[in-house]
Amino acid sequence: MIAYEREREFVMVTQHHHALASGEMADRWKAEYFIGKEKRKEVIWSISQHDRGWIDLDDTPFWNDATRKPYTFIDFPLVPKLSFYRKGVDEVEAESLYGGLLCSMHYVSFLQGTSEEAALAYVRDEKARQLHLKEKLGIREAEQAELDFHFELLQFCDNLSLYMCLQEPGITKEQEVGWYRNGFPQKFTFSGGKKIIPRWLNRKTACLAPFPFEEEFEVSVPFKEVSKDEIQKVGLAQAYQKAQWKTRDIAFVL
C-alpha cells in the first residue's frame, strides 16, 4: 500500500493501481528515445504489472501499532514482503520471461547493501532466476545495454508514479518527498546523463525537465481517503472497505 497522512485521514493508493499508472507513463515514452523497439509492448506490459504481488495484500491493509499508521510498502515486515515480491515476479514470468527478468531486477535493487539473512537469501534466489532467464532468452553482452535501458525505464516510471501518489499534489519543492526533490536517480542518454527533475505547477499539473514523453498527457489513479475517526471506531480494514473510491487526475507537461 502507498499511503500518506493528512490531519483527519490517510490517503491510500494500492500498489497495483500505481503500477498500472506507471505502465501508462511508459507507453507515452518518446519513440526516438526507446531502445529495443521490438520489445516495447512487452516492456510496457511488464512495467504495468510490476507490483502485482501486492494485489492480495492491499485488498485488506494492515495497521502498524508502532507508528499508529497503516503499513506501507516502505515499512511492511520484510519476510512476508519478500514472499509477495516472489509471488509477483512468478506471475509476471509466467506471462513474459523478459518481464519476469525486469521485475526480478527491480526488486533486487531495493535490497542493495542489505545484511538481513532473509533478504540475502532472496537476492541469491533472484540472481539465480535472472541468470536462468538470461540464458533462456539468449541475452548476452551485446543485449545488455538494451536490458539496462528497459530496467531504468521501469524504475523511472515507478518513481514518477510514486511522485504522483505518495504526496499531496501541488506542494512546493521544499515540501516534496526527499527522494525526488533533486530529480529522479535514473539517467538517460537523451538527457546527456542529467537527471529528470519534476515540479508541481498546481494541484492538477506537474512539469518535467527535460520532458521524455511524446506529448503532454494526463494519468488517473484511484485512491481512498480513510478517516482516522472511522479507523478508531471499526479498525483499518473495515474503514478502508467503507471508504469511497476517488480519482486523482494529474497532467504531466513540458
PDB file of C-alpha atoms in Angstrom:
ATOM      1  CA  MET A   1       0.000   0.000   0.000  1.00  0.00           C
ATOM      2  CA  ILE A   2       1.051   3.562  -0.720  1.00  0.00           C
ATOM      3  CA  ALA A   3      -0.186   5.954   1.959  1.00  0.00           C
ATOM      4  CA  TYR A   4       0.438   9.385   3.381  1.00  0.00           C
ATOM      5  CA  GLU A   5      -1.154  11.241   6.251  1.00  0.00           C
ATOM      6  CA  ARG A   6      -3.424  14.262   6.433  1.00  0.00           C
ATOM      7  CA  GLU A   7      -4.810  15.804   9.616  1.00  0.00           C
ATOM      8  CA  ARG A   8      -8.002  13.731   9.653  1.00  0.00           C
ATOM      9  CA  GLU A   9      -7.351  10.888   7.232  1.00  0.00           C
ATOM     10  CA  PHE A  10      -4.891   8.711   5.384  1.00  0.00           C
ATOM     11  CA  VAL A  11      -4.691   8.913   1.603  1.00  0.00           C
ATOM     12  CA  MET A  12      -4.235   5.354   0.312  1.00  0.00           C
ATOM     13  CA  VAL A  13      -3.344   4.011  -3.147  1.00  0.00           C
ATOM     14  CA  THR A  14      -2.932   0.329  -3.960  1.00  0.00           C
ATOM     15  CA  GLN A  15       0.406  -0.732  -5.385  1.00  0.00           C
ATOM     16  CA  HIS A  16      -1.229  -2.291  -8.445  1.00  0.00           C
ATOM     17  CA  HIS A  17      -3.140   0.894  -9.315  1.00  0.00           C
ATOM     18  CA  HIS A  18       0.130   2.798  -9.023  1.00  0.00           C
ATOM     19  CA  ALA A  19       1.858   0.224 -11.270  1.00  0.00           C
ATOM     20  CA  LEU A  20      -0.872   0.488 -13.906  1.00  0.00           C
ATOM     21  CA  ALA A  21      -0.251   4.251 -13.957  1.00  0.00           C
ATOM     22  CA  SER A  22       3.483   3.657 -14.384  1.00  0.00           C
ATOM     23  CA  GLY A  23       2.681   1.474 -17.392  1.00  0.00           C
ATOM     24  CA  GLU A  24       0.631   4.293 -18.921  1.00  0.00           C
ATOM     25  CA  MET A  25       3.622   6.569 -18.457  1.00  0.00           C
ATOM     26  CA  ALA A  26       5.947   4.078 -20.132  1.00  0.00           C
ATOM     27  CA  ASP A  27       3.530   3.829 -23.048  1.00  0.00           C
ATOM     28  CA  ARG A  28       3.952   7.577 -23.630  1.00  0.00           C
ATOM     29  CA  TRP A  29       7.777   7.399 -23.804  1.00  0.00           C
ATOM     30  CA  LYS A  30       9.122   9.151 -26.869  1.00  0.00           C
ATOM     31  CA  ALA A  31       9.709   6.620 -29.659  1.00  0.00           C
ATOM     32  CA  GLU A  32      13.120   8.009 -30.609  1.00  0.00           C
ATOM     33  CA  TYR A  33      14.294   7.567 -27.004  1.00  0.00           C
ATOM     34  CA  PHE A  34      13.111   3.951 -26.747  1.00  0.00           C
ATOM     35  CA  ILE A  35      15.892   1.376 -27.144  1.00  0.00           C
ATOM     36  CA  GLY A  36      14.842  -2.092 -28.319  1.00  0.00           C
ATOM     37  CA  LYS A  37      11.614  -1.115 -30.059  1.00  0.00           C
ATOM     38  CA  GLU A  38      10.676  -4.729 -30.855  1.00  0.00           C
ATOM     39  CA  LYS A  39      10.245  -5.327 -27.111  1.00  0.00           C
ATOM     40  CA  ARG A  40       8.287  -2.138 -26.444  1.00  0.00           C
ATOM     41  CA  LYS A  41       4.874  -3.755 -25.961  1.00  0.00           C
ATOM     42  CA  GLU A  42       6.265  -6.440 -23.650  1.00  0.00           C
ATOM     43  CA  VAL A  43       8.257  -3.927 -21.609  1.00  0.00           C
ATOM     44  CA  ILE A  44       5.258  -1.617 -21.155  1.00  0.00           C
ATOM     45  CA  TRP A  45       3.073  -4.530 -20.040  1.00  0.00           C
ATOM     46  CA  SER A  46       5.747  -5.665 -17.596  1.00  0.00           C
ATOM     47  CA  ILE A  47       6.019  -2.174 -16.108  1.00  0.00           C
ATOM     48  CA  SER A  48       2.245  -2.040 -15.655  1.00  0.00           C
ATOM     49  CA  GLN A  49       2.323  -5.371 -13.788  1.00  0.00           C
ATOM     50  CA  HIS A  50       5.476  -4.925 -11.727  1.00  0.00           C
ATOM     51  CA  ASP A  51       3.647  -4.618  -8.382  1.00  0.00           C
ATOM     52  CA  ARG A  52       1.037  -7.320  -8.904  1.00  0.00           C
ATOM     53  CA  GLY A  53       2.470  -9.273  -5.970  1.00  0.00           C
ATOM     54  CA  TRP A  54       0.839  -6.660  -3.703  1.00  0.00           C
ATOM     55  CA  ILE A  55      -2.705  -7.169  -5.029  1.00  0.00           C
ATOM     56  CA  ASP A  56      -3.865  -9.565  -2.289  1.00  0.00           C
ATOM     57  CA  LEU A  57      -2.021  -7.684   0.467  1.00  0.00           C
ATOM     58  CA  ASP A  58      -3.582  -4.365  -0.494  1.00  0.00           C
ATOM     59  CA  ASP A  59      -7.107  -5.790  -0.566  1.00  0.00           C
ATOM     60  CA  THR A  60      -7.045  -5.649   3.242  1.00  0.00           C
ATOM     61  CA  PRO A  61      -4.481  -3.124   4.548  1.00  0.00           C
ATOM     62  CA  PHE A  62      -2.622  -3.736   7.822  1.00  0.00           C
ATOM     63  CA  TRP A  63      -2.266  -1.379  10.788  1.00  0.00           C
ATOM     64  CA  ASN A  64       1.187  -0.646  12.238  1.00  0.00           C
ATOM     65  CA  ASP A  65       0.774  -0.359  16.011  1.00  0.00           C
ATOM     66  CA  ALA A  66       4.277   1.090  16.430  1.00  0.00           C
ATOM     67  CA  THR A  67       3.697   4.075  14.136  1.00  0.00           C
ATOM     68  CA  ARG A  68      -0.098   4.246  14.556  1.00  0.00           C
ATOM     69  CA  LYS A  69      -0.419   4.385  10.791  1.00  0.00           C
ATOM     70  CA  PRO A  70      -1.231   1.875   8.034  1.00  0.00           C
ATOM     71  CA  TYR A  71       1.694  -0.256   6.934  1.00  0.00           C
ATOM     72  CA  THR A  72       3.081   0.854   3.585  1.00  0.00           C
ATOM     73  CA  PHE A  73       5.459  -0.699   1.076  1.00  0.00           C
ATOM     74  CA  ILE A  74       8.253   1.107   2.941  1.00  0.00           C
ATOM     75  CA  ASP A  75       7.782  -0.378   6.414  1.00  0.00           C
ATOM     76  CA  PHE A  76       5.876  -3.603   5.747  1.00  0.00           C
ATOM     77  CA  PRO A  77       7.614  -6.533   7.526  1.00  0.00           C
ATOM     78  CA  LEU A  78      10.438  -7.920   5.427  1.00  0.00           C
ATOM     79  CA  VAL A  79       9.787 -11.681   5.385  1.00  0.00           C
ATOM     80  CA  PRO A  80       6.156 -11.587   4.173  1.00  0.00           C
ATOM     81  CA  LYS A  81       7.049  -8.745   1.814  1.00  0.00           C
ATOM     82  CA  LEU A  82       9.728 -10.889   0.174  1.00  0.00           C
ATOM     83  CA  SER A  83       7.217 -13.727  -0.246  1.00  0.00           C
ATOM     84  CA  PHE A  84       4.857 -11.441  -2.114  1.00  0.00           C
ATOM     85  CA  TYR A  85       7.723  -9.988  -4.164  1.00  0.00           C
ATOM     86  CA  ARG A  86       8.488 -13.543  -5.271  1.00  0.00           C
ATOM     87  CA  LYS A  87       4.823 -14.276  -5.987  1.00  0.00           C
ATOM     88  CA  GLY A  88       4.534 -11.183  -8.180  1.00  0.00           C
ATOM     89  CA  VAL A  89       7.676 -11.971 -10.166  1.00  0.00           C
ATOM     90  CA  ASP A  90       6.473 -15.561 -10.637  1.00  0.00           C
ATOM     91  CA  GLU A  91       3.165 -14.308 -12.045  1.00  0.00           C
ATOM     92  CA  VAL A  92       4.830 -11.877 -14.438  1.00  0.00           C
ATOM     93  CA  GLU A  93       7.355 -14.507 -15.541  1.00  0.00           C
ATOM     94  CA  ALA A  94       4.504 -16.929 -16.308  1.00  0.00           C
ATOM     95  CA  GLU A  95       3.289 -14.467 -18.956  1.00  0.00           C
ATOM     96  CA  SER A  96       6.626 -12.968 -20.055  1.00  0.00           C
ATOM     97  CA  LEU A  97      10.111 -14.292 -19.385  1.00  0.00           C
ATOM     98  CA  TYR A  98      11.557 -10.876 -20.170  1.00  0.00           C
ATOM     99  CA  GLY A  99       9.066  -9.194 -17.848  1.00  0.00           C
ATOM    100  CA  GLY A 100       9.987 -11.635 -15.088  1.00  0.00           C
ATOM    101  CA  LEU A 101      13.637 -10.708 -15.568  1.00  0.00           C
ATOM    102  CA  LEU A 102      12.899  -6.967 -15.363  1.00  0.00           C
ATOM    103  CA  CYS A 103      10.729  -7.304 -12.265  1.00  0.00           C
ATOM    104  CA  SER A 104      13.291  -9.548 -10.551  1.00  0.00           C
ATOM    105  CA  MET A 105      15.993  -6.949 -11.204  1.00  0.00           C
ATOM    106  CA  HIS A 106      13.661  -4.230  -9.877  1.00  0.00           C
ATOM    107  CA  TYR A 107      13.046  -5.938  -6.520  1.00  0.00           C
ATOM    108  CA  VAL A 108      16.662  -6.987  -6.038  1.00  0.00           C
ATOM    109  CA  SER A 109      17.647  -3.330  -6.451  1.00  0.00           C
ATOM    110  CA  PHE A 110      15.675  -2.466  -3.285  1.00  0.00           C
ATOM    111  CA  LEU A 111      17.914  -4.748  -1.231  1.00  0.00           C
ATOM    112  CA  GLN A 112      21.309  -3.294  -2.099  1.00  0.00           C
ATOM    113  CA  GLY A 113      23.582  -3.324   0.929  1.00  0.00           C
ATOM    114  CA  THR A 114      21.241  -5.469   2.993  1.00  0.00           C
ATOM    115  CA  SER A 115      22.606  -7.613   5.816  1.00  0.00           C
ATOM    116  CA  GLU A 116      19.434  -9.475   6.837  1.00  0.00           C
ATOM    117  CA  GLU A 117      19.620 -13.181   6.064  1.00  0.00           C
ATOM    118  CA  ALA A 118      16.099 -13.382   4.618  1.00  0.00           C
ATOM    119  CA  ALA A 119      16.940 -10.591   2.181  1.00  0.00           C
ATOM    120  CA  LEU A 120      20.310 -12.112   1.303  1.00  0.00           C
ATOM    121  CA  ALA A 121      18.611 -15.445   0.568  1.00  0.00           C
ATOM    122  CA  TYR A 122      16.019 -13.680  -1.581  1.00  0.00           C
ATOM    123  CA  VAL A 123      18.736 -11.881  -3.554  1.00  0.00           C
ATOM    124  CA  ARG A 124      20.602 -15.157  -4.102  1.00  0.00           C
ATOM    125  CA  ASP A 125      17.455 -16.834  -5.392  1.00  0.00           C
ATOM    126  CA  GLU A 126      16.584 -13.935  -7.675  1.00  0.00           C
ATOM    127  CA  LYS A 127      20.122 -13.667  -9.045  1.00  0.00           C
ATOM    128  CA  ALA A 128      19.855 -17.364  -9.950  1.00  0.00           C
ATOM    129  CA  ARG A 129      16.483 -16.684 -11.598  1.00  0.00           C
ATOM    130  CA  GLN A 130      17.971 -13.790 -13.567  1.00  0.00           C
ATOM    131  CA  LEU A 131      20.863 -15.919 -14.807  1.00  0.00           C
ATOM    132  CA  HIS A 132      18.458 -18.673 -15.873  1.00  0.00           C
ATOM    133  CA  LEU A 133      16.174 -16.212 -17.687  1.00  0.00           C
ATOM    134  CA  LYS A 134      19.073 -14.502 -19.442  1.00  0.00           C
ATOM    135  CA  GLU A 135      20.280 -17.871 -20.696  1.00  0.00           C
ATOM    136  CA  LYS A 136      16.778 -18.864 -21.801  1.00  0.00           C
ATOM    137  CA  LEU A 137      16.271 -15.528 -23.587  1.00  0.00           C
ATOM    138  CA  GLY A 138      19.738 -15.578 -25.151  1.00  0.00           C
ATOM    139  CA  ILE A 139      20.763 -12.285 -23.550  1.00  0.00           C
ATOM    140  CA  ARG A 140      24.495 -11.764 -23.902  1.00  0.00           C
ATOM    141  CA  GLU A 141      26.775  -8.759 -23.517  1.00  0.00           C
ATOM    142  CA  ALA A 142      25.543  -7.280 -26.817  1.00  0.00           C
ATOM    143  CA  GLU A 143      21.965  -7.106 -25.466  1.00  0.00           C
ATOM    144  CA  GLN A 144      22.904  -5.769 -22.027  1.00  0.00           C
ATOM    145  CA  ALA A 145      22.546  -2.063 -22.925  1.00  0.00           C
ATOM    146  CA  GLU A 146      19.004  -2.689 -24.136  1.00  0.00           C
ATOM    147  CA  LEU A 147      18.111  -4.574 -20.941  1.00  0.00           C
ATOM    148  CA  ASP A 148      19.676  -1.828 -18.826  1.00  0.00           C
ATOM    149  CA  PHE A 149      17.520   0.787 -20.558  1.00  0.00           C
ATOM    150  CA  HIS A 150      14.311  -1.200 -20.009  1.00  0.00           C
ATOM    151  CA  PHE A 151      15.228  -1.630 -16.347  1.00  0.00           C
ATOM    152  CA  GLU A 152      15.916   2.110 -15.954  1.00  0.00           C
ATOM    153  CA  LEU A 153      12.607   2.878 -17.699  1.00  0.00           C
ATOM    154  CA  LEU A 154      10.741   0.630 -15.248  1.00  0.00           C
ATOM    155  CA  GLN A 155      12.403   2.328 -12.304  1.00  0.00           C
ATOM    156  CA  PHE A 156      11.825   5.835 -13.671  1.00  0.00           C
ATOM    157  CA  CYS A 157       8.127   5.236 -14.359  1.00  0.00           C
ATOM    158  CA  ASP A 158       7.788   3.611 -10.939  1.00  0.00           C
ATOM    159  CA  ASN A 159       9.288   6.727  -9.355  1.00  0.00           C
ATOM    160  CA  LEU A 160       7.203   9.140 -11.418  1.00  0.00           C
ATOM    161  CA  SER A 161       4.009   7.321 -10.474  1.00  0.00           C
ATOM    162  CA  LEU A 162       5.068   7.354  -6.808  1.00  0.00           C
ATOM    163  CA  TYR A 163       5.711  11.090  -7.141  1.00  0.00           C
ATOM    164  CA  MET A 164       2.060  11.392  -8.149  1.00  0.00           C
ATOM    165  CA  CYS A 165       0.703   9.063  -5.434  1.00  0.00           C
ATOM    166  CA  LEU A 166       2.965   9.439  -2.399  1.00  0.00           C
ATOM    167  CA  GLN A 167       2.470  13.131  -1.624  1.00  0.00           C
ATOM    168  CA  GLU A 168      -0.034  15.945  -1.855  1.00  0.00           C
ATOM    169  CA  PRO A 169      -0.306  17.353  -5.404  1.00  0.00           C
ATOM    170  CA  GLY A 170       0.654  20.992  -5.783  1.00  0.00           C
ATOM    171  CA  ILE A 171       3.156  21.161  -2.915  1.00  0.00           C
ATOM    172  CA  THR A 172       6.301  23.280  -3.111  1.00  0.00           C
ATOM    173  CA  LYS A 173       9.686  21.814  -3.996  1.00  0.00           C
ATOM    174  CA  GLU A 174      10.754  22.114  -0.364  1.00  0.00           C
ATOM    175  CA  GLN A 175       7.740  20.046   0.767  1.00  0.00           C
ATOM    176  CA  GLU A 176       8.327  17.203  -1.679  1.00  0.00           C
ATOM    177  CA  VAL A 177       9.380  13.714  -0.620  1.00  0.00           C
ATOM    178  CA  GLY A 178      13.149  13.893  -0.298  1.00  0.00           C
ATOM    179  CA  TRP A 179      13.667  11.062  -2.799  1.00  0.00           C
ATOM    180  CA  TYR A 180      12.556  13.280  -5.669  1.00  0.00           C
ATOM    181  CA  ARG A 181      13.396  16.824  -4.604  1.00  0.00           C
ATOM    182  CA  ASN A 182      16.590  16.947  -6.663  1.00  0.00           C
ATOM    183  CA  GLY A 183      15.335  14.826  -9.549  1.00  0.00           C
ATOM    184  CA  PHE A 184      14.885  11.150 -10.258  1.00  0.00           C
ATOM    185  CA  PRO A 185      18.003   8.978  -9.938  1.00  0.00           C
ATOM    186  CA  GLN A 186      17.673   7.354 -13.366  1.00  0.00           C
ATOM    187  CA  LYS A 187      19.744   8.940 -16.127  1.00  0.00           C
ATOM    188  CA  PHE A 188      19.181   8.521 -19.854  1.00  0.00           C
ATOM    189  CA  THR A 189      21.274   9.095 -22.943  1.00  0.00           C
ATOM    190  CA  PHE A 190      18.840  11.609 -24.464  1.00  0.00           C
ATOM    191  CA  SER A 191      19.310  13.934 -21.456  1.00  0.00           C
ATOM    192  CA  GLY A 192      23.086  13.775 -21.582  1.00  0.00           C
ATOM    193  CA  GLY A 193      23.128  11.894 -18.294  1.00  0.00           C
ATOM    194  CA  LYS A 194      21.310  14.719 -16.472  1.00  0.00           C
ATOM    195  CA  LYS A 195      18.541  13.927 -14.010  1.00  0.00           C
ATOM    196  CA  ILE A 196      14.897  14.500 -14.966  1.00  0.00           C
ATOM    197  CA  ILE A 197      13.503  16.984 -12.449  1.00  0.00           C
ATOM    198  CA  PRO A 198       9.789  17.123 -11.565  1.00  0.00           C
ATOM    199  CA  ARG A 199       7.931  20.119 -10.181  1.00  0.00           C
ATOM    200  CA  TRP A 200       4.306  20.681  -9.219  1.00  0.00           C
ATOM    201  CA  LEU A 201       2.716  23.654 -11.011  1.00  0.00           C
ATOM    202  CA  ASN A 202      -0.627  23.262  -9.229  1.00  0.00           C
ATOM    203  CA  ARG A 203      -2.822  20.522  -7.766  1.00  0.00           C
ATOM    204  CA  LYS A 204      -3.600  19.093 -11.199  1.00  0.00           C
ATOM    205  CA  THR A 205      -0.343  19.603 -13.104  1.00  0.00           C
ATOM    206  CA  ALA A 206       3.329  18.684 -12.827  1.00  0.00           C
ATOM    207  CA  CYS A 207       6.145  19.518 -15.233  1.00  0.00           C
ATOM    208  CA  LEU A 208       9.278  17.547 -16.095  1.00  0.00           C
ATOM    209  CA  ALA A 209      12.593  18.908 -17.320  1.00  0.00           C
ATOM    210  CA  PRO A 210      13.758  17.510 -19.653  1.00  0.00           C
ATOM    211  CA  PHE A 211      10.495  16.020 -20.944  1.00  0.00           C
ATOM    212  CA  PRO A 212      10.878  12.394 -22.150  1.00  0.00           C
ATOM    213  CA  PHE A 213       7.389  11.754 -23.497  1.00  0.00           C
ATOM    214  CA  GLU A 214       5.830  12.094 -26.961  1.00  0.00           C
ATOM    215  CA  GLU A 215       3.404  14.771 -25.768  1.00  0.00           C
ATOM    216  CA  GLU A 216       1.772  16.197 -22.686  1.00  0.00           C
ATOM    217  CA  PHE A 217      -0.695  13.752 -21.131  1.00  0.00           C
ATOM    218  CA  GLU A 218      -2.908  13.001 -18.137  1.00  0.00           C
ATOM    219  CA  VAL A 219      -2.857   9.960 -15.854  1.00  0.00           C
ATOM    220  CA  SER A 220      -5.591   8.925 -13.411  1.00  0.00           C
ATOM    221  CA  VAL A 221      -5.073   6.873 -10.249  1.00  0.00           C
ATOM    222  CA  PRO A 222      -7.828   5.629  -7.908  1.00  0.00           C
ATOM    223  CA  PHE A 223      -7.364   6.346  -4.202  1.00  0.00           C
ATOM    224  CA  LYS A 224      -9.239   6.321  -0.918  1.00  0.00           C
ATOM    225  CA  GLU A 225      -9.355   8.850   1.908  1.00  0.00           C
ATOM    226  CA  VAL A 226      -9.664   6.740   5.060  1.00  0.00           C
ATOM    227  CA  SER A 227     -10.927   8.652   8.088  1.00  0.00           C
ATOM    228  CA  LYS A 228      -8.908   8.406  11.303  1.00  0.00           C
ATOM    229  CA  ASP A 229     -12.137   8.590  13.299  1.00  0.00           C
ATOM    230  CA  GLU A 230     -13.549   5.676  11.337  1.00  0.00           C
ATOM    231  CA  ILE A 231     -10.372   3.671  11.897  1.00  0.00           C
ATOM    232  CA  GLN A 232     -10.728   4.206  15.659  1.00  0.00           C
ATOM    233  CA  LYS A 233     -14.350   3.040  15.518  1.00  0.00           C
ATOM    234  CA  VAL A 234     -14.122  -0.056  13.327  1.00  0.00           C
ATOM    235  CA  GLY A 235     -10.440  -0.684  12.587  1.00  0.00           C
ATOM    236  CA  LEU A 236      -8.394  -0.021   9.476  1.00  0.00           C
ATOM    237  CA  ALA A 237      -9.581  -2.959   7.362  1.00  0.00           C
ATOM    238  CA  GLN A 238     -13.269  -2.124   7.707  1.00  0.00           C
ATOM    239  CA  ALA A 239     -12.715   1.645   7.464  1.00  0.00           C
ATOM    240  CA  TYR A 240     -10.781   1.103   4.234  1.00  0.00           C
ATOM    241  CA  GLN A 241     -13.514  -1.092   2.760  1.00  0.00           C
ATOM    242  CA  LYS A 242     -16.177   1.504   3.639  1.00  0.00           C
ATOM    243  CA  ALA A 243     -14.252   4.458   2.159  1.00  0.00           C
ATOM    244  CA  GLN A 244     -15.326   5.556  -1.324  1.00  0.00           C
ATOM    245  CA  TRP A 245     -13.015   5.390  -4.308  1.00  0.00           C
ATOM    246  CA  LYS A 246     -11.915   8.740  -5.708  1.00  0.00           C
ATOM    247  CA  THR A 247      -9.666   9.579  -8.653  1.00  0.00           C
ATOM    248  CA  ARG A 248      -6.501  11.661  -8.800  1.00  0.00           C
ATOM    249  CA  ASP A 249      -6.034  13.131 -12.287  1.00  0.00           C
ATOM    250  CA  ILE A 250      -2.599  14.618 -12.975  1.00  0.00           C
ATOM    251  CA  ALA A 251      -1.349  16.189 -16.207  1.00  0.00           C
ATOM    252  CA  PHE A 252       2.364  15.960 -17.000  1.00  0.00           C
ATOM    253  CA  VAL A 253       3.583  18.854 -19.133  1.00  0.00           C
ATOM    254  CA  LEU A 254       6.711  20.438 -20.561  1.00  0.00           C
TER     255      LEU A 254
END
